[in-house]
Amino acid sequence: MNYQKTFYRKGIKTAIKFVAEYSPDGKLIKNTQYNPDGTVFNEIYYNPNGSIKTTKKY
C-alpha cells in the first residue's frame, strides 16, 4: 500500500500544497502540487530509480 506526505510552502500571498506519494519500500513515485483553490497545477511521476518519468502541467 502506498502512503502520502503533505507539505505546504507559504509565499507572500498564498500557500501551495504539495503531496508526495511513496511506494511501500519508501521510494517517491508521485509528487502533486496544488493551487491555493485546491486545483492541481503540476504532477510529477518518478521511475523506481528516482529519475523523472513524466510531468503533467495543468
PDB file of C-alpha atoms in Angstrom:
ATOM      1  CA  MET A   1       0.000   0.000   0.000  1.00  0.00           C
ATOM      2  CA  ASN A   2       1.305   3.466  -0.940  1.00  0.00           C
ATOM      3  CA  TYR A   3       1.450   6.292   1.571  1.00  0.00           C
ATOM      4  CA  GLN A   4       1.445  10.082   1.283  1.00  0.00           C
ATOM      5  CA  LYS A   5       3.022  13.084   2.982  1.00  0.00           C
ATOM      6  CA  THR A   6       1.638  16.589   2.660  1.00  0.00           C
ATOM      7  CA  PHE A   7       3.834  19.706   2.633  1.00  0.00           C
ATOM      8  CA  TYR A   8       2.977  23.412   2.429  1.00  0.00           C
ATOM      9  CA  ARG A   9       5.082  26.275   1.090  1.00  0.00           C
ATOM     10  CA  LYS A  10       3.911  29.725   2.094  1.00  0.00           C
ATOM     11  CA  GLY A  11       4.563  32.604  -0.238  1.00  0.00           C
ATOM     12  CA  ILE A  12       3.819  36.270   0.126  1.00  0.00           C
ATOM     13  CA  LYS A  13       0.116  35.885  -0.677  1.00  0.00           C
ATOM     14  CA  THR A  14      -0.621  32.169  -0.987  1.00  0.00           C
ATOM     15  CA  ALA A  15       0.238  28.736   0.321  1.00  0.00           C
ATOM     16  CA  ILE A  16       0.964  25.925  -2.144  1.00  0.00           C
ATOM     17  CA  LYS A  17       0.188  22.359  -1.141  1.00  0.00           C
ATOM     18  CA  PHE A  18       2.487  19.506  -2.191  1.00  0.00           C
ATOM     19  CA  VAL A  19       1.529  15.844  -1.794  1.00  0.00           C
ATOM     20  CA  ALA A  20       4.307  13.274  -2.190  1.00  0.00           C
ATOM     21  CA  GLU A  21       3.243   9.662  -2.749  1.00  0.00           C
ATOM     22  CA  TYR A  22       5.629   6.855  -1.818  1.00  0.00           C
ATOM     23  CA  SER A  23       5.723   3.138  -2.638  1.00  0.00           C
ATOM     24  CA  PRO A  24       5.683   0.577   0.207  1.00  0.00           C
ATOM     25  CA  ASP A  25       9.501   0.394   0.074  1.00  0.00           C
ATOM     26  CA  GLY A  26       9.786   4.171   0.661  1.00  0.00           C
ATOM     27  CA  LYS A  27      10.584   5.365  -2.868  1.00  0.00           C
ATOM     28  CA  LEU A  28       8.980   8.534  -4.212  1.00  0.00           C
ATOM     29  CA  ILE A  29       6.601   7.670  -7.065  1.00  0.00           C
ATOM     30  CA  LYS A  30       4.473  10.819  -7.498  1.00  0.00           C
ATOM     31  CA  ASN A  31       4.550  14.477  -6.460  1.00  0.00           C
ATOM     32  CA  THR A  32       1.379  16.551  -6.899  1.00  0.00           C
ATOM     33  CA  GLN A  33       1.298  20.336  -6.499  1.00  0.00           C
ATOM     34  CA  TYR A  34      -1.940  22.227  -5.838  1.00  0.00           C
ATOM     35  CA  ASN A  35      -3.049  25.830  -6.289  1.00  0.00           C
ATOM     36  CA  PRO A  36      -4.464  27.632  -3.231  1.00  0.00           C
ATOM     37  CA  ASP A  37      -8.001  26.926  -4.505  1.00  0.00           C
ATOM     38  CA  GLY A  38      -7.326  23.164  -4.438  1.00  0.00           C
ATOM     39  CA  THR A  39      -6.913  22.552  -8.168  1.00  0.00           C
ATOM     40  CA  VAL A  40      -3.916  20.569  -9.420  1.00  0.00           C
ATOM     41  CA  PHE A  41      -1.311  22.538 -11.381  1.00  0.00           C
ATOM     42  CA  ASN A  42       1.548  20.022 -11.649  1.00  0.00           C
ATOM     43  CA  GLU A  43       2.055  16.263 -11.326  1.00  0.00           C
ATOM     44  CA  ILE A  44       5.465  14.594 -11.477  1.00  0.00           C
ATOM     45  CA  TYR A  45       5.762  10.805 -11.778  1.00  0.00           C
ATOM     46  CA  TYR A  46       9.053   9.089 -10.896  1.00  0.00           C
ATOM     47  CA  ASN A  47      10.791   5.893 -12.049  1.00  0.00           C
ATOM     48  CA  PRO A  48      11.885   3.359  -9.413  1.00  0.00           C
ATOM     49  CA  ASN A  49      15.473   4.660  -9.715  1.00  0.00           C
ATOM     50  CA  GLY A  50      14.362   8.205  -8.764  1.00  0.00           C
ATOM     51  CA  SER A  51      14.535   9.826 -12.194  1.00  0.00           C
ATOM     52  CA  ILE A  52      11.535  11.753 -13.535  1.00  0.00           C
ATOM     53  CA  LYS A  53       9.296   9.582 -15.687  1.00  0.00           C
ATOM     54  CA  THR A  54       6.530  12.016 -16.711  1.00  0.00           C
ATOM     55  CA  THR A  55       5.456  15.553 -15.903  1.00  0.00           C
ATOM     56  CA  LYS A  56       1.906  16.833 -16.391  1.00  0.00           C
ATOM     57  CA  LYS A  57       1.141  20.548 -16.105  1.00  0.00           C
ATOM     58  CA  TYR A  58      -2.389  21.884 -15.951  1.00  0.00           C
TER      59      TYR A  58
END
